[in-house]
mmCIF file of C-alpha atoms in Angstrom:
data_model
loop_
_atom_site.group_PDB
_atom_site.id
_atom_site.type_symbol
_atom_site.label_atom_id
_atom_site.label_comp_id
_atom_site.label_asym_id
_atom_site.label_seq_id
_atom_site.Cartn_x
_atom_site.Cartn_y
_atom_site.Cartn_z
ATOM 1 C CA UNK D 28 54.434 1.484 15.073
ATOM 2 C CA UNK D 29 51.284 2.228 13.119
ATOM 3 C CA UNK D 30 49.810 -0.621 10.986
ATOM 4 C CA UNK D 31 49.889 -0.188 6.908
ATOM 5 C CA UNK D 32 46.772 1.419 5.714
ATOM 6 C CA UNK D 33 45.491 3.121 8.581
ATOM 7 C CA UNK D 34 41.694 4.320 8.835
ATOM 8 C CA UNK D 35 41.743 7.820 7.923
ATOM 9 C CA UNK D 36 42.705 10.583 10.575
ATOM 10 C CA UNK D 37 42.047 14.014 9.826
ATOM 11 C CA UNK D 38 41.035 13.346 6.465
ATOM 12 C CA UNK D 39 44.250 11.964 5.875
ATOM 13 C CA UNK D 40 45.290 8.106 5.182
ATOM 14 C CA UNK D 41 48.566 6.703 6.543
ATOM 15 C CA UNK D 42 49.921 3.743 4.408
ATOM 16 C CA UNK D 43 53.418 2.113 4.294
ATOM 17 C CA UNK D 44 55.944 2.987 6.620
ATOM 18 C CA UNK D 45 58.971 4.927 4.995
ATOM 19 C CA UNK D 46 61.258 5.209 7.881
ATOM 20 C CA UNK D 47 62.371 5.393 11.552
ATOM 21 C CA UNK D 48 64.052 8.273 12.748
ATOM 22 C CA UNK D 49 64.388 9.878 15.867
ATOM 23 C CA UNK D 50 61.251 11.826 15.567
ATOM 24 C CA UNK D 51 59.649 8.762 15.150
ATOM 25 C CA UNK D 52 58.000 6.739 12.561
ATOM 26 C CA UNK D 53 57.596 8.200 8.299
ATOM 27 C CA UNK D 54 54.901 6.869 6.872
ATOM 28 C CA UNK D 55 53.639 7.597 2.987
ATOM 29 C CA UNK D 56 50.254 9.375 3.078
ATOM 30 C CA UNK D 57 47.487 11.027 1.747
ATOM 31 C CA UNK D 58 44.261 13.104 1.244
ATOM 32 C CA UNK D 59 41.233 12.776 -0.758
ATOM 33 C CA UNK D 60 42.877 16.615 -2.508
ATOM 34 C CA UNK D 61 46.566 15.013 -2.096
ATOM 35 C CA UNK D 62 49.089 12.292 -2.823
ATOM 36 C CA UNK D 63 52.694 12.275 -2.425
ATOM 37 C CA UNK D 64 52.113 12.873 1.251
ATOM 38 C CA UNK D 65 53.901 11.700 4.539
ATOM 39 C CA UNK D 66 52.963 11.474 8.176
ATOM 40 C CA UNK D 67 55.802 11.824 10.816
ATOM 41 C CA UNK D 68 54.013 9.562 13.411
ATOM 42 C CA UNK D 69 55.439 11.340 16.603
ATOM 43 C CA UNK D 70 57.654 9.390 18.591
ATOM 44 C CA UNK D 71 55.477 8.661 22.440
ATOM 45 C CA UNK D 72 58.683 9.772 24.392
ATOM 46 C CA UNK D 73 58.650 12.880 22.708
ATOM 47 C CA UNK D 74 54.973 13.378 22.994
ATOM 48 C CA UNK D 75 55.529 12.778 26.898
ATOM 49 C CA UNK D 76 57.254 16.522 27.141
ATOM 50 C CA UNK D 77 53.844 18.568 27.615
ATOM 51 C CA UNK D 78 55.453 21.460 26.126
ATOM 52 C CA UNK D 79 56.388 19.800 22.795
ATOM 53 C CA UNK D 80 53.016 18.442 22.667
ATOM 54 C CA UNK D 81 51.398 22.065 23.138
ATOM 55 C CA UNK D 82 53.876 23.296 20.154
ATOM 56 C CA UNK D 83 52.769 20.488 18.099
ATOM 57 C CA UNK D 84 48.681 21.561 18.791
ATOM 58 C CA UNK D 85 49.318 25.257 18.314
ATOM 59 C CA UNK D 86 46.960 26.279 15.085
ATOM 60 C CA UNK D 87 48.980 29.384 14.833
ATOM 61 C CA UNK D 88 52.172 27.769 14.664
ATOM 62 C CA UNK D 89 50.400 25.211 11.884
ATOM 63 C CA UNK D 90 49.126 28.051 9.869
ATOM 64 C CA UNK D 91 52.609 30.339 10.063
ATOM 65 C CA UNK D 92 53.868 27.077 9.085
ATOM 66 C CA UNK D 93 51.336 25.848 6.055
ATOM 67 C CA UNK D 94 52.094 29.904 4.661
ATOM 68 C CA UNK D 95 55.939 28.976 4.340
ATOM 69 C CA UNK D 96 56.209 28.277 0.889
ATOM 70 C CA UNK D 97 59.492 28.127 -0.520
ATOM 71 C CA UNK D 98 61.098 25.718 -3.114
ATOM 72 C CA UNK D 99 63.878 24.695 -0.619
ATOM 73 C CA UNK D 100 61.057 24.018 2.439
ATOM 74 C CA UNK D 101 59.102 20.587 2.392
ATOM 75 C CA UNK D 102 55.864 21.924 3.471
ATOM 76 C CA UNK D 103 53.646 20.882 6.239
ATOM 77 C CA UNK D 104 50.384 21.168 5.432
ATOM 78 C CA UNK D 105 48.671 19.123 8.857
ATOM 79 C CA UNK D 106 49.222 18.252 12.184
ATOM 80 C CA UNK D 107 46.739 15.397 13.352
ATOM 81 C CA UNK D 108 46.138 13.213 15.884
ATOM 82 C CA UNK D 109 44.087 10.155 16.965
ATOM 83 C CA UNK D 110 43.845 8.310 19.922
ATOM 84 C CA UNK D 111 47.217 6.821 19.937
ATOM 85 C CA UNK D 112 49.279 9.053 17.378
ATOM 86 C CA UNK D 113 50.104 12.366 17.082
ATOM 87 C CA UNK D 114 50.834 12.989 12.806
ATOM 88 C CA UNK D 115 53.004 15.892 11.304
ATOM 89 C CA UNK D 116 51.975 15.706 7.489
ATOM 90 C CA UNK D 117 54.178 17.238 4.925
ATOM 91 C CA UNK D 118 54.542 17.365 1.585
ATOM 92 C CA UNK D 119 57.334 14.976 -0.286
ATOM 93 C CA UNK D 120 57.142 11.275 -0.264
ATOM 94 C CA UNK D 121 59.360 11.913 -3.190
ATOM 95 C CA UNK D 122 62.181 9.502 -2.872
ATOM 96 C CA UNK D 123 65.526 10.946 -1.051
ATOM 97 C CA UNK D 124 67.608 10.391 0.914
ATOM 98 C CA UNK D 125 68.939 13.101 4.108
ATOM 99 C CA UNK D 126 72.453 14.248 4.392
ATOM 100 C CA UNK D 127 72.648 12.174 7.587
ATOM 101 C CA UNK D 128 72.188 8.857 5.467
ATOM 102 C CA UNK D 129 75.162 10.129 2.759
ATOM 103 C CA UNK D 130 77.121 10.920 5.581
ATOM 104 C CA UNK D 131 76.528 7.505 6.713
ATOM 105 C CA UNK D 132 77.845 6.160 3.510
ATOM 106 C CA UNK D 133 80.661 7.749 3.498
ATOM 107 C CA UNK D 134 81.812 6.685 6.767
ATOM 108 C CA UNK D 135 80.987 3.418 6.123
ATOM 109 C CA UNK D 136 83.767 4.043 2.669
ATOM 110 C CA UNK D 137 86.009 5.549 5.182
ATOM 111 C CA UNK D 138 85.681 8.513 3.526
ATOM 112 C CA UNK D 139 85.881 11.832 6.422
ATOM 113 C CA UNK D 140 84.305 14.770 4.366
ATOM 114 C CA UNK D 141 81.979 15.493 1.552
ATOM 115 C CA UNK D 142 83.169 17.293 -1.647
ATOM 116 C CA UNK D 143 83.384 20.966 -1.146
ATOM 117 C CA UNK D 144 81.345 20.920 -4.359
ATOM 118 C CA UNK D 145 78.516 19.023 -2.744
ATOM 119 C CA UNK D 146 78.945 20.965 0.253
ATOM 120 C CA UNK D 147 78.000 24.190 -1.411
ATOM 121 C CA UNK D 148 75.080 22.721 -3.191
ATOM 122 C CA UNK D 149 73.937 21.713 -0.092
ATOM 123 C CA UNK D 150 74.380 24.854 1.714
ATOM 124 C CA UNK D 151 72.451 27.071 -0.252
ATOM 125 C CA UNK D 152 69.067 25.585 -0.512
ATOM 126 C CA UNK D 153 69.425 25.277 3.400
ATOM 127 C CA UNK D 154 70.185 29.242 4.066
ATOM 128 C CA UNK D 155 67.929 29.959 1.376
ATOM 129 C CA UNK D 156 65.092 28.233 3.142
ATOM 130 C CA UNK D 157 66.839 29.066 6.534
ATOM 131 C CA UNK D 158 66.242 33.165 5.498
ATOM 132 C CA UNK D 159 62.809 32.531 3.970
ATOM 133 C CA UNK D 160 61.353 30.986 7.398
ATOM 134 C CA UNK D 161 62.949 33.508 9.633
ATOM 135 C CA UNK D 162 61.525 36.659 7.197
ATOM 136 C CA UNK D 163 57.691 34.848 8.026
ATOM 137 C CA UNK D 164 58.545 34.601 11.628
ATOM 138 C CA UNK D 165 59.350 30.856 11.467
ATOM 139 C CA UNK D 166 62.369 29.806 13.715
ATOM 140 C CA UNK D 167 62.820 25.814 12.674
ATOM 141 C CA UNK D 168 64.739 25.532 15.786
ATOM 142 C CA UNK D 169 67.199 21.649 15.247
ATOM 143 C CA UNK D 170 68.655 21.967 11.533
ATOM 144 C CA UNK D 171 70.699 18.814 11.306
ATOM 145 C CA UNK D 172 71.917 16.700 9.010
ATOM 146 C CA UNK D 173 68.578 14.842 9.117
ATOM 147 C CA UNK D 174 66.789 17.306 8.340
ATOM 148 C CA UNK D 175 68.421 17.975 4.949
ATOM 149 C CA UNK D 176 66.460 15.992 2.498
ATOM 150 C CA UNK D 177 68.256 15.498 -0.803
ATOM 151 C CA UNK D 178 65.643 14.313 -3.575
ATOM 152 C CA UNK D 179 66.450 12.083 -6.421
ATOM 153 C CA UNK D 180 65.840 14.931 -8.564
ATOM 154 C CA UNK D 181 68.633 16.677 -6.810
ATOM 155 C CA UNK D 182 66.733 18.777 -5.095
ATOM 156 C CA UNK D 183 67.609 20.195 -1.883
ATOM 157 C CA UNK D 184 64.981 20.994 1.018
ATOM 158 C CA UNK D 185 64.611 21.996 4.573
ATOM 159 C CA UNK D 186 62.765 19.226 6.437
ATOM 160 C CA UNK D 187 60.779 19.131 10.105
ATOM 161 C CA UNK D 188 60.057 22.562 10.566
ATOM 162 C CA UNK D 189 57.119 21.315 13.307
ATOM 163 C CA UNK D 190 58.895 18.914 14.809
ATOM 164 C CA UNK D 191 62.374 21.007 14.917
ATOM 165 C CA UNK D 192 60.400 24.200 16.498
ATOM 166 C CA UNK D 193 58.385 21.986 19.142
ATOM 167 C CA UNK D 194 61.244 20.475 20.247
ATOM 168 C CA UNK D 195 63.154 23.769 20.406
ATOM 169 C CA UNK D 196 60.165 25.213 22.422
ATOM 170 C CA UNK D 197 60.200 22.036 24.500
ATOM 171 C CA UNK D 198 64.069 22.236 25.304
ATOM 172 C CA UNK D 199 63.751 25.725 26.043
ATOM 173 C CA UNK D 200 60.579 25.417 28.747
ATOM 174 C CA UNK D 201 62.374 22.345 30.396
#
């Protein structure tokens, strides 16, 4: 795992580690233009599947990607590496928490189901961003439960748009 404060890569600075997922490591970041950043620091037995690692590279993918801008969507705005990490940078070190973490929670309650309430105000910022990548060509390609950020605010986005279409990519080349 990355040290706190690393030396910048791509412009970008990689502080405090958020997280651990199983894309790898979150990490709050920034720019000398930006705060409020995070770097997904690519998990090495992901980055071992050469297709997944050619997904992550692809500048056409990055810039198709860095266009998508919807309010339900956190945003990637840079995919960088150095000579141990590869870095997906997105907008949204907002704190939140994903669905997979309050689904968590409410198994550890012994509670089975979420509201249907909750459920619908979590559905519709997900097909909302769901239709906005697919009309620009963007497939995200692993929507789960992880990848449902719910912000203190409320708010509801669309995470790991990079990471969920490389892997797709990789899964369907292997």
């Amino acid at each position: 795992v990355p040290p706190t404060k690393r030396q910048p890569t791509g412009g970008i600075t990689f502080g405090e580690r958020l997280a651990v997922g199983p894309y790898g490591a979150l990490h709050a970041a920034s720019s000398a233009d930006r705060v409020g950043l995070r770097g997904l620091a690519v998990d090495d037995r992901l980055l071992a599947n050469p297709t997944l690692r050619i997904a992550l590279d692809d500048r056409a993918s990055l810039e198709m990607l860095r266009s998508l801008d919807h309010p339900a969507v956190v945003s990637v705005s840079h995919v960088v590496s150095d000579d141990t990490t590869v870095w997906v940078v997105a907008a949204g070190a907002r704190p939140h928490v994903t669905l997979a973490s309050r689904l968590a929670a409410l198994r550890a309650r012994n509670e089975d189901r979420l509201d249907t309430h909750v459920v619908l105000a979590l559905i519709g910022p997900v097909i909302d961003a769901t239709i906005a990548a697919h009309t620009a060509g963007i497939i995200h390609g692993a929507i789960h439960s992880r990848s449902v950020v719910i912000e203190d605010s409320g708010a509801v986005r669309l995470d790991d748009f990079a990471i969920g279409r490389a892997l797709a990519l990789a899964i369907s080349d292997g």
